[in-house]
Short mmCIF file of C-alpha atoms in Angstrom, two decimals:
data_model
loop_
_atom_site.label_atom_id
_atom_site.label_comp_id
_atom_site.label_asym_id
_atom_site.label_seq_id
_atom_site.Cartn_x
_atom_site.Cartn_y
_atom_site.Cartn_z
CA MET U 1 85.55 95.39 93.45
CA GLN U 2 87.41 95.55 90.16
CA THR U 3 86.40 99.15 89.68
CA ALA U 4 87.57 100.12 93.13
CA LEU U 5 90.95 98.46 92.59
CA ARG U 6 91.59 99.58 89.01
CA GLN U 7 95.08 100.56 87.91
CA PRO U 8 95.59 104.30 87.52
CA ASP U 9 95.44 105.91 84.09
CA GLU U 10 98.97 106.90 83.07
CA SER U 11 98.04 108.96 80.02
CA GLY U 12 98.92 112.65 80.01
CA PRO U 13 95.37 114.08 79.88
CA GLY U 14 94.06 111.51 82.34
CA LEU U 15 96.82 112.25 84.81
CA THR U 16 96.36 115.98 84.38
CA LYS U 17 92.67 115.82 85.19
CA ARG U 18 93.31 113.72 88.27
CA VAL U 19 96.08 116.05 89.48
CA VAL U 20 93.83 119.11 89.18
CA ARG U 21 90.93 117.33 90.89
CA ALA U 22 93.21 115.93 93.59
CA GLY U 23 94.72 119.35 94.19
CA LEU U 24 91.31 120.91 94.73
CA TRP U 25 90.20 118.15 97.10
CA THR U 26 93.49 118.25 98.98
CA PHE U 27 93.14 121.99 99.39
CA ALA U 28 89.64 121.41 100.75
CA ILE U 29 91.02 118.79 103.15
CA ARG U 30 93.71 121.07 104.52
CA VAL U 31 91.45 124.11 104.79
CA SER U 32 88.83 122.05 106.60
CA LEU U 33 91.32 120.38 108.91
CA ARG U 34 93.11 123.59 109.77
CA SER U 35 89.88 125.51 110.26
CA LEU U 36 88.69 122.85 112.68
CA SER U 37 92.10 122.71 114.34
CA ALA U 38 92.21 126.49 114.71
CA VAL U 39 88.81 126.52 116.40
CA LYS U 40 89.90 123.76 118.76
CA THR U 41 93.25 125.43 119.52
CA VAL U 42 91.68 128.78 120.43
CA ILE U 43 89.13 127.09 122.71
CA LEU U 44 91.85 125.04 124.41
CA ALA U 45 94.06 128.10 124.84
CA ARG U 46 91.21 129.99 126.47
CA VAL U 47 90.03 127.18 128.78
CA LEU U 48 93.16 125.16 129.66
CA ALA U 49 96.41 126.26 131.27
CA PRO U 50 99.81 125.92 129.53
CA SER U 51 100.65 123.12 132.00
CA ASP U 52 97.60 121.15 130.78
CA ILE U 53 98.71 121.49 127.17
CA GLY U 54 102.19 120.44 128.23
CA LEU U 55 100.90 117.39 130.09
CA PHE U 56 98.91 116.26 127.06
CA GLY U 57 101.99 117.03 124.97
CA VAL U 58 104.01 114.50 126.99
CA ALA U 59 101.51 111.76 126.10
CA LEU U 60 101.43 112.79 122.44
CA LEU U 61 105.22 112.89 122.27
CA MET U 62 105.39 109.33 123.56
CA LEU U 63 102.77 108.08 121.11
CA SER U 64 104.48 109.89 118.24
CA LEU U 65 107.87 108.52 119.28
CA VAL U 66 106.86 104.86 119.24
CA ASP U 67 105.02 105.40 115.96
CA ALA U 68 107.98 107.09 114.30
CA TYR U 69 110.51 104.52 115.46
CA THR U 70 108.45 101.57 114.23
CA TYR U 71 107.06 103.14 111.05
CA THR U 72 106.99 100.57 108.24
CA GLY U 73 106.79 102.91 105.24
CA PHE U 74 104.54 100.33 103.55
CA ARG U 75 101.91 102.90 102.60
CA ASN U 76 104.47 104.97 100.68
CA ALA U 77 105.83 101.81 99.07
CA LEU U 78 102.34 100.83 97.88
CA ILE U 79 101.79 104.27 96.36
CA GLN U 80 105.18 104.31 94.61
CA ARG U 81 104.92 100.82 93.05
CA LYS U 82 104.14 100.76 89.33
CA ASP U 83 102.51 97.31 89.26
CA ASP U 84 99.29 95.97 90.79
CA ILE U 85 99.43 96.36 94.57
CA LYS U 86 96.44 94.21 95.48
CA PRO U 87 98.56 91.09 96.24
CA HIS U 88 100.51 93.14 98.80
CA LEU U 89 97.58 94.60 100.74
CA ASP U 90 96.85 91.79 103.22
CA SER U 91 100.50 91.41 104.20
CA ALA U 92 100.83 95.17 104.71
CA TRP U 93 97.66 95.33 106.84
CA THR U 94 98.67 92.32 108.95
CA ILE U 95 102.09 93.76 109.73
CA GLU U 96 100.49 97.07 110.73
CA ALA U 97 97.96 95.31 112.98
CA LEU U 98 100.67 93.30 114.75
CA ARG U 99 102.71 96.46 115.11
CA GLY U 100 99.74 98.17 116.77
CA VAL U 101 99.33 95.38 119.31
CA ALA U 102 103.04 95.47 120.17
CA LEU U 103 103.13 99.26 120.48
CA ALA U 104 100.05 99.42 122.70
CA GLY U 105 101.63 96.89 125.05
CA ALA U 106 104.93 98.74 125.08
CA LEU U 107 103.23 102.04 125.88
CA ILE U 108 101.35 100.54 128.82
CA LEU U 109 104.58 99.12 130.26
CA ALA U 110 106.71 102.20 129.58
CA ALA U 111 104.22 104.81 130.85
CA PRO U 112 105.64 105.11 134.41
CA TRP U 113 109.19 105.54 133.11
CA VAL U 114 108.13 108.25 130.66
CA ALA U 115 106.23 110.09 133.41
CA ARG U 116 109.32 110.03 135.66
CA PHE U 117 111.54 111.23 132.80
CA PHE U 118 109.42 114.37 132.37
CA GLY U 119 108.70 114.71 136.10
CA THR U 120 104.92 114.40 135.53
CA PRO U 121 103.38 111.42 137.41
CA LYS U 122 99.95 112.39 136.05
CA ALA U 123 101.07 111.39 132.56
CA THR U 124 101.18 107.67 133.46
CA ASP U 125 97.46 106.94 133.26
CA MET U 126 97.07 109.28 130.29
CA ILE U 127 99.66 107.40 128.23
CA ARG U 128 98.11 104.05 129.11
CA VAL U 129 94.64 105.13 128.06
CA MET U 130 95.90 106.67 124.83
CA ALA U 131 97.69 103.42 123.97
CA ALA U 132 94.26 102.20 122.88
CA SER U 133 94.26 104.77 120.07
CA VAL U 134 97.52 103.29 118.72
CA LEU U 135 95.94 99.84 118.60
CA LEU U 136 92.77 101.14 116.94
CA ASP U 137 94.68 103.17 114.38
CA SER U 138 96.61 100.09 113.26
CA LEU U 139 93.34 98.49 112.15
CA VAL U 140 92.54 101.15 109.52
CA ASN U 141 91.49 99.63 106.21
CA VAL U 142 94.60 99.33 104.02
CA GLY U 143 92.39 99.90 100.96
CA ILE U 144 92.46 103.64 101.59
CA VAL U 145 95.92 103.69 99.99
CA TYR U 146 94.06 103.74 96.67
CA PHE U 147 92.72 107.19 97.49
CA GLU U 148 96.22 108.64 97.03
CA ARG U 149 97.48 106.15 94.46
CA GLU U 150 94.59 107.00 92.14
CA LEU U 151 94.44 110.65 93.29
CA ALA U 152 90.87 110.01 94.46
CA PHE U 153 90.93 112.75 97.06
CA ARG U 154 87.17 113.22 97.40
CA LYS U 155 87.01 110.09 99.55
CA ARG U 156 90.30 111.02 101.16
CA PHE U 157 88.65 114.29 102.15
CA ILE U 158 85.82 112.47 103.95
CA TYR U 159 88.28 110.10 105.62
CA GLU U 160 90.58 112.85 106.90
CA VAL U 161 87.83 115.22 108.00
CA SER U 162 85.96 112.47 109.87
CA TYR U 163 88.72 112.37 112.50
CA ALA U 164 89.16 116.14 112.77
CA LEU U 165 85.45 116.84 112.97
CA ALA U 166 84.87 114.18 115.61
CA GLU U 167 87.85 115.38 117.65
CA VAL U 168 86.81 119.03 117.52
CA VAL U 169 83.12 118.48 118.25
CA VAL U 170 83.64 115.91 121.00
CA GLY U 171 86.72 117.67 122.35
CA THR U 172 85.02 121.06 122.55
CA ILE U 173 82.01 119.64 124.36
CA LEU U 174 84.16 117.68 126.81
CA VAL U 175 86.58 120.56 127.45
CA LEU U 176 83.73 122.93 128.24
CA ILE U 177 82.14 120.32 130.55
CA MET U 178 85.22 118.78 132.21
CA ARG U 179 87.59 121.76 131.91
CA ASN U 180 90.66 119.55 132.26
CA VAL U 181 93.15 117.75 130.06
CA TRP U 182 91.32 114.41 130.10
CA ALA U 183 88.81 115.86 127.68
CA LEU U 184 91.58 115.81 125.05
CA VAL U 185 92.36 112.16 125.74
CA TYR U 186 88.77 110.99 125.40
CA SER U 187 88.12 113.07 122.28
CA ALA U 188 91.25 111.61 120.59
CA LEU U 189 90.06 108.06 121.32
CA ILE U 190 86.57 108.69 120.01
CA ALA U 191 87.92 110.40 116.89
CA THR U 192 90.15 107.40 116.16
CA VAL U 193 87.16 105.05 116.37
CA VAL U 194 85.27 107.27 113.94
CA GLN U 195 88.15 107.35 111.46
CA VAL U 196 88.68 103.58 111.52
CA ALA U 197 84.97 103.06 110.85
CA ALA U 198 85.11 105.61 108.01
CA SER U 199 87.99 103.74 106.34
CA TYR U 200 85.81 100.62 105.98
CA LEU U 201 82.74 102.54 104.88
CA LEU U 202 84.62 104.46 102.19
CA HIS U 203 86.52 101.59 100.54
CA PRO U 204 85.20 98.10 99.75
CA TYR U 205 88.46 96.24 100.31
CA ARG U 206 88.35 93.91 103.32
CA PRO U 207 91.81 92.93 104.60
CA ARG U 208 92.50 89.61 106.24
CA LEU U 209 95.34 88.24 108.31
CA SER U 210 98.04 87.01 105.96
CA ILE U 211 101.80 87.40 105.74
CA GLU U 212 103.74 86.55 102.58
CA ARG U 213 107.42 87.01 103.22
CA LYS U 214 108.22 87.84 99.61
CA LYS U 215 105.58 90.59 99.48
CA VAL U 216 106.71 92.02 102.82
CA GLY U 217 110.32 92.02 101.61
CA GLN U 218 109.38 93.93 98.46
CA LEU U 219 107.56 96.59 100.45
CA PHE U 220 110.34 96.81 103.03
CA HIS U 221 112.97 97.39 100.31
CA PHE U 222 111.40 100.78 99.57
CA GLY U 223 109.79 101.34 102.96
CA LYS U 224 113.04 101.12 104.93
CA TRP U 225 114.12 104.50 103.56
CA VAL U 226 110.71 106.01 104.24
CA PHE U 227 111.01 104.63 107.78
CA GLY U 228 114.45 106.17 108.15
CA ASN U 229 113.22 109.55 106.95
CA HIS U 230 110.10 109.33 109.13
CA MET U 231 112.13 108.43 112.21
CA LEU U 232 114.71 111.16 111.69
CA ASN U 233 112.07 113.74 110.79
CA PHE U 234 110.30 112.98 114.06
CA ALA U 235 113.55 113.37 115.97
CA ASN U 236 114.31 116.69 114.28
CA ARG U 237 110.81 118.09 114.77
CA ASN U 238 110.39 116.98 118.38
CA PHE U 239 113.89 117.02 119.85
CA GLY U 240 113.36 120.58 121.02
CA GLN U 241 110.05 119.69 122.67
CA ILE U 242 111.62 116.75 124.48
CA LEU U 243 114.43 118.96 125.77
CA VAL U 244 112.03 121.69 126.84
CA GLY U 245 109.81 119.22 128.67
CA ARG U 246 112.75 117.52 130.35
CA MET U 247 114.78 120.63 131.25
CA LEU U 248 112.14 123.33 131.76
CA GLY U 249 108.94 121.47 132.74
CA VAL U 250 105.45 120.84 131.38
CA ALA U 251 104.29 124.48 131.41
CA PRO U 252 107.17 125.64 129.12
CA LEU U 253 106.47 122.55 127.01
CA GLY U 254 102.89 123.78 126.68
CA PHE U 255 104.16 127.17 125.48
CA TYR U 256 106.52 125.55 122.98
CA ARG U 257 103.87 123.18 121.60
CA MET U 258 101.39 126.00 121.17
CA ALA U 259 104.00 128.16 119.43
CA ASN U 260 104.95 125.30 117.13
CA ASN U 261 101.33 124.46 116.28
CA MET U 262 100.45 128.06 115.49
CA ALA U 263 103.61 128.51 113.40
CA GLU U 264 102.81 125.44 111.32
CA MET U 265 99.27 126.68 110.72
CA ALA U 266 100.63 129.92 109.31
CA THR U 267 103.44 128.60 107.14
CA THR U 268 103.13 124.99 106.01
CA GLU U 269 99.52 124.45 104.93
CA VAL U 270 99.98 125.28 101.26
CA ALA U 271 103.07 123.08 101.23
CA ARG U 272 101.17 120.18 102.77
CA VAL U 273 98.43 120.50 100.16
CA THR U 274 100.95 120.18 97.35
CA ASN U 275 102.91 117.51 99.24
CA GLN U 276 99.98 115.06 99.34
CA VAL U 277 99.36 115.45 95.63
CA LEU U 278 102.98 115.62 94.52
CA PHE U 279 104.22 112.24 95.77
CA PRO U 280 101.84 110.15 93.62
CA THR U 281 102.24 112.66 90.77
CA PHE U 282 106.05 112.55 90.82
CA SER U 283 105.86 108.76 91.05
CA ARG U 284 103.97 108.74 87.74
CA LEU U 285 106.51 111.08 86.12
CA GLN U 286 109.70 109.53 87.49
CA ASP U 287 110.82 108.27 84.06
CA GLN U 288 110.04 111.56 82.25
CA ARG U 289 112.66 114.08 83.40
CA ALA U 290 111.38 117.10 81.47
CA ARG U 291 107.82 116.72 82.76
CA LEU U 292 109.15 115.97 86.24
CA ARG U 293 111.22 119.18 86.22
CA GLY U 294 108.25 121.22 85.04
CA ALA U 295 105.95 119.80 87.71
CA TYR U 296 108.56 120.40 90.41
CA LEU U 297 109.23 124.01 89.43
CA ARG U 298 105.54 124.86 89.18
CA SER U 299 104.82 123.36 92.58
CA LEU U 300 107.82 125.18 94.08
CA SER U 301 106.56 128.46 92.61
CA LEU U 302 103.09 128.03 94.04
CA VAL U 303 104.34 127.11 97.51
CA THR U 304 106.82 129.99 97.63
CA LEU U 305 104.34 132.54 96.33
CA ILE U 306 101.78 131.78 99.04
CA SER U 307 103.66 130.39 102.05
CA LEU U 308 106.46 132.93 102.43
CA PRO U 309 104.24 136.02 102.75
CA MET U 310 102.17 134.22 105.40
CA ALA U 311 105.26 133.93 107.57
CA ALA U 312 106.55 137.41 106.71
CA ILE U 313 103.26 139.01 107.75
CA ALA U 314 102.75 136.82 110.81
CA VAL U 315 106.15 137.47 112.41
CA PRO U 316 105.67 141.21 113.17
CA LEU U 317 102.09 140.50 114.32
CA ALA U 318 103.00 137.58 116.60
CA TYR U 319 102.69 139.54 119.85
CA HIS U 320 99.33 141.08 118.95
CA PHE U 321 98.01 137.77 117.62
CA THR U 322 98.99 135.91 120.77
CA GLU U 323 97.40 138.44 123.12
CA VAL U 324 94.21 138.96 121.12
CA VAL U 325 93.47 135.42 119.94
CA LEU U 326 95.04 133.11 122.55
CA GLY U 327 95.10 135.33 125.61
CA ALA U 328 97.74 137.19 127.62
CA LYS U 329 98.76 134.04 129.52
CA TRP U 330 100.42 132.77 126.32
CA LEU U 331 102.65 135.83 125.74
CA PRO U 332 105.84 134.11 127.05
CA MET U 333 105.84 132.04 123.85
CA THR U 334 106.01 135.06 121.49
CA GLN U 335 109.72 134.99 120.61
CA ALA U 336 109.71 131.23 120.09
CA PHE U 337 106.58 131.66 117.97
CA GLN U 338 108.36 134.14 115.69
CA LEU U 339 111.47 131.99 115.29
CA LEU U 340 109.42 128.87 114.59
CA MET U 341 107.42 130.87 112.06
CA VAL U 342 110.60 131.63 110.11
CA ALA U 343 111.64 127.97 110.37
CA GLY U 344 108.21 126.99 109.07
CA ALA U 345 108.68 129.27 106.06
CA VAL U 346 111.98 127.57 105.26
CA ARG U 347 110.39 124.15 105.64
CA SER U 348 107.44 125.09 103.43
CA VAL U 349 109.79 125.77 100.52
CA SER U 350 111.53 122.42 100.99
CA THR U 351 108.41 120.26 101.32
CA THR U 352 108.36 119.72 97.56
CA ILE U 353 111.75 118.00 97.84
CA GLY U 354 110.72 114.91 99.83
CA PRO U 355 107.99 113.89 97.36
CA LEU U 356 110.39 114.55 94.47
CA LEU U 357 113.11 112.30 95.88
CA SER U 358 110.74 109.52 96.95
CA GLY U 359 108.65 109.72 93.79
CA SER U 360 111.82 109.52 91.69
CA GLY U 361 112.87 106.31 93.40
CA ARG U 362 115.55 107.92 95.62
CA PRO U 363 114.03 107.82 99.11
CA ASP U 364 117.52 107.21 100.55
CA ILE U 365 118.76 110.79 100.10
CA PHE U 366 116.52 112.65 102.52
CA PRO U 367 117.15 110.35 105.54
CA LYS U 368 120.87 110.93 105.16
CA LEU U 369 120.34 114.69 105.20
CA GLN U 370 117.95 114.36 108.14
CA LEU U 371 120.65 112.52 110.09
CA VAL U 372 123.07 115.41 109.53
CA LYS U 373 120.38 117.85 110.68
CA LEU U 374 119.80 115.83 113.85
CA VAL U 375 123.50 115.93 114.69
CA ILE U 376 123.54 119.72 114.24
CA LEU U 377 120.33 120.16 116.22
CA GLY U 378 121.64 117.96 119.02
CA ALA U 379 124.83 119.99 119.26
CA LEU U 380 122.95 123.30 119.40
CA ALA U 381 119.71 122.56 121.24
CA TYR U 382 120.97 121.50 124.66
CA PRO U 383 123.16 124.53 125.43
CA ALA U 384 120.69 126.89 123.73
CA THR U 385 117.75 125.58 125.76
CA ARG U 386 119.77 125.59 128.96
CA TYR U 387 120.83 129.24 128.66
CA TRP U 388 117.99 130.83 126.67
CA GLY U 389 114.98 128.60 127.35
CA LEU U 390 112.19 128.52 124.75
CA THR U 391 113.92 131.09 122.55
CA GLY U 392 117.11 129.01 122.52
CA ALA U 393 115.28 125.82 121.58
CA ALA U 394 113.49 127.59 118.72
CA THR U 395 116.72 129.20 117.50
CA ALA U 396 118.49 125.84 117.38
CA PHE U 397 115.63 124.40 115.36
CA LEU U 398 115.73 127.33 112.93
CA ILE U 399 119.48 127.03 112.32
CA SER U 400 119.43 123.26 111.76
CA THR U 401 116.36 123.51 109.51
CA THR U 402 117.96 126.18 107.32
CA LEU U 403 121.17 124.18 106.89
CA LEU U 404 119.41 120.91 106.06
CA ASP U 405 116.74 122.28 103.76
CA GLY U 406 119.24 124.48 101.93
CA THR U 407 121.35 121.41 101.16
CA ALA U 408 118.32 119.35 100.15
CA PHE U 409 117.22 122.17 97.85
CA ILE U 410 120.57 122.07 96.02
CA VAL U 411 120.39 118.27 95.65
CA ALA U 412 116.81 118.33 94.33
CA ASN U 413 117.50 121.01 91.75
CA HIS U 414 120.59 119.18 90.54
CA MET U 415 118.48 116.02 90.16
CA VAL U 416 115.89 117.62 87.87
CA GLY U 417 118.36 119.90 86.07
CA SER U 418 116.90 123.27 87.06
CA SER U 419 118.70 126.36 85.79
CA LEU U 420 119.53 129.49 87.80
CA GLY U 421 116.89 131.35 85.82
CA ASP U 422 114.28 128.77 86.82
CA LEU U 423 115.14 129.16 90.50
CA ARG U 424 115.24 132.95 90.36
CA ARG U 425 111.71 133.02 88.99
CA ALA U 426 110.36 130.29 91.30
CA LEU U 427 112.00 131.43 94.54
CA LEU U 428 113.95 134.69 94.54
CA TYR U 429 111.30 137.18 93.43
CA PRO U 430 108.49 136.06 95.76
CA ALA U 431 110.96 135.64 98.65
CA ALA U 432 112.24 139.21 98.19
CA CYS U 433 108.68 140.58 97.98
CA ALA U 434 107.65 138.69 101.13
CA ALA U 435 110.70 139.91 103.06
CA GLY U 436 110.00 143.47 102.00
CA ALA U 437 106.37 143.22 103.10
CA GLY U 438 107.39 141.80 106.47
CA LEU U 439 109.96 144.52 107.11
CA ALA U 440 107.55 147.27 106.09
CA LEU U 441 104.79 145.89 108.31
CA GLY U 442 107.24 145.54 111.18
CA ALA U 443 108.20 149.20 110.80
CA VAL U 444 104.53 150.20 110.96
CA VAL U 445 103.98 148.16 114.14
CA TRP U 446 107.15 149.59 115.72
CA ALA U 447 106.30 153.19 114.82
CA PHE U 448 102.61 153.32 115.75
CA HIS U 449 102.32 150.70 118.55
CA PRO U 450 98.74 149.74 117.61
CA HIS U 451 96.35 148.76 120.39
CA PRO U 452 96.08 144.95 120.72
CA ALA U 453 92.53 144.37 119.50
CA MET U 454 90.97 142.16 116.83
CA ALA U 455 90.07 145.09 114.54
CA GLU U 456 93.64 146.43 114.56
CA LEU U 457 95.01 142.92 113.98
CA VAL U 458 92.81 142.43 110.90
CA VAL U 459 93.74 145.86 109.51
CA LEU U 460 97.45 145.22 109.99
CA ALA U 461 97.23 141.81 108.33
CA GLY U 462 95.39 143.38 105.40
CA LEU U 463 98.08 146.06 105.17
CA GLY U 464 100.77 143.38 105.00
CA VAL U 465 98.96 141.60 102.17
CA GLY U 466 98.58 144.90 100.31
CA ILE U 467 102.30 145.67 100.62
CA TYR U 468 103.17 142.18 99.33
CA VAL U 469 100.89 142.55 96.30
CA ALA U 470 102.42 145.97 95.60
CA ALA U 471 105.92 144.47 95.82
CA LEU U 472 104.95 141.80 93.28
CA ALA U 473 103.74 144.57 90.97
CA VAL U 474 107.11 146.32 91.30
CA CYS U 475 108.92 143.07 90.41
CA ARG U 476 106.70 142.73 87.39
CA GLY U 477 107.52 146.24 86.21
CA LEU U 478 111.27 146.00 86.82
CA PHE U 479 112.04 142.37 86.00
CA GLY U 480 109.03 141.08 84.07
CA TYR U 481 108.06 138.71 86.89
CA THR U 482 104.37 137.87 86.98
CA ALA U 483 102.56 135.75 89.53
CA SER U 484 99.20 135.66 87.79
CA GLY U 485 100.22 132.85 85.47
CA LEU U 486 101.17 130.63 88.38
CA LEU U 487 97.66 130.76 89.78
CA SER U 488 95.81 130.37 86.47
CA TRP U 489 93.90 127.27 85.46
CA LYS U 490 96.27 126.83 82.54
CA THR U 491 99.25 126.48 84.85
CA VAL U 492 97.43 124.28 87.35
CA ARG U 493 96.46 121.99 84.49
CA GLY U 494 100.09 122.08 83.38
CA LEU U 495 101.35 120.71 86.70
CA ALA U 496 101.33 117.20 85.28
CA SER U 497 101.63 117.98 81.59
#
């Protein structure tokens, strides 16, 4: 037990090795999860109707809402603490378990009201059944927090993939057999059971019911800001979906959810890989400003270099991708898909900011900015959705995201003391190259009107990548910018040094 609950090594070389190892495992986690998710999404798009996806989306929105608005933030608080966290574990687990019981009961009681709100009576039973997954999820072994605290992402990989693999395998089988939305409900429940079991198999800690008010208060002092950010982030990310479901119906909600899911796959994966590693890393470096600035700028460079061209290439290919991969029935989502892709690119750049602020002991900043974003989104989304439907909802989200993340970017760079030269190298050059590649690819698609087939789609995507690489070479020749160093082992090792 002592080995499993050891305190993390704070030395430079020790931290560096763990950051590199954690980064590789986190990348493996995200690639595995997204690969499984992509397979599942394509199968669902081919078998189920947009109204089915929308109906399931209503249930997921409700589950996500009650989770976001009761989020404790204790997990983040445990990761951020510098001292031994073992005395806090039982209290944290007990609070989460009680929260799960309360939420499951609330979902069962509120299900009819939610169904009436969205005009979908079929959602009532679905929400009540899925309430069981909320209760089960609250019983996850709190010991898994050590996976991130110690950057032990090999076990985190097994834990994360256990849910995704179970959901995809069971969900695919059930969808092909049942061919209705209930297959998604049952697969989510089974996957949750598998993940809870995995949490106890992978870590030896065994929580017990216990609440110490002092320990809970200490966790809440930090966790309240994480809760605020979590709550407001949920509102910002899902406000458009709620409006679409309420104003336009479950079928448009299905289109919007599919567009949002596909946009996130294309733009935010690299950012999420770095995000999981960066919070514990920045927490270790919070008292060393020079090392913190170096780690932040390197992570920003990596995210920008890879995420932005994904969006730039995907936007002009959105129509062809939708028709070839998902099917012609999903084409009404194309414009929303493109707008959400751009919003995802903006968000990918800013995902290094949240871990920086929280890891530096300032989790209060981001919730305040999120609140401003929600006000802007609320002012724009209703009239935009009313008059322009899915496209209006996506446009409102893009505008509010750009305003918030631009402000957060300024705050973060002021905090670490980044210079204009640092930002030009980390952001401007790759952003300009990505934009150029996207415009050039768009011109090719407009001029030649390629036939919508998988072979043409692959060729066009390859052409976009080639243009981007060529643009980077031009930047190197004209301005001395080089991307090769960012992707070298030396630089990856330097992330925490």
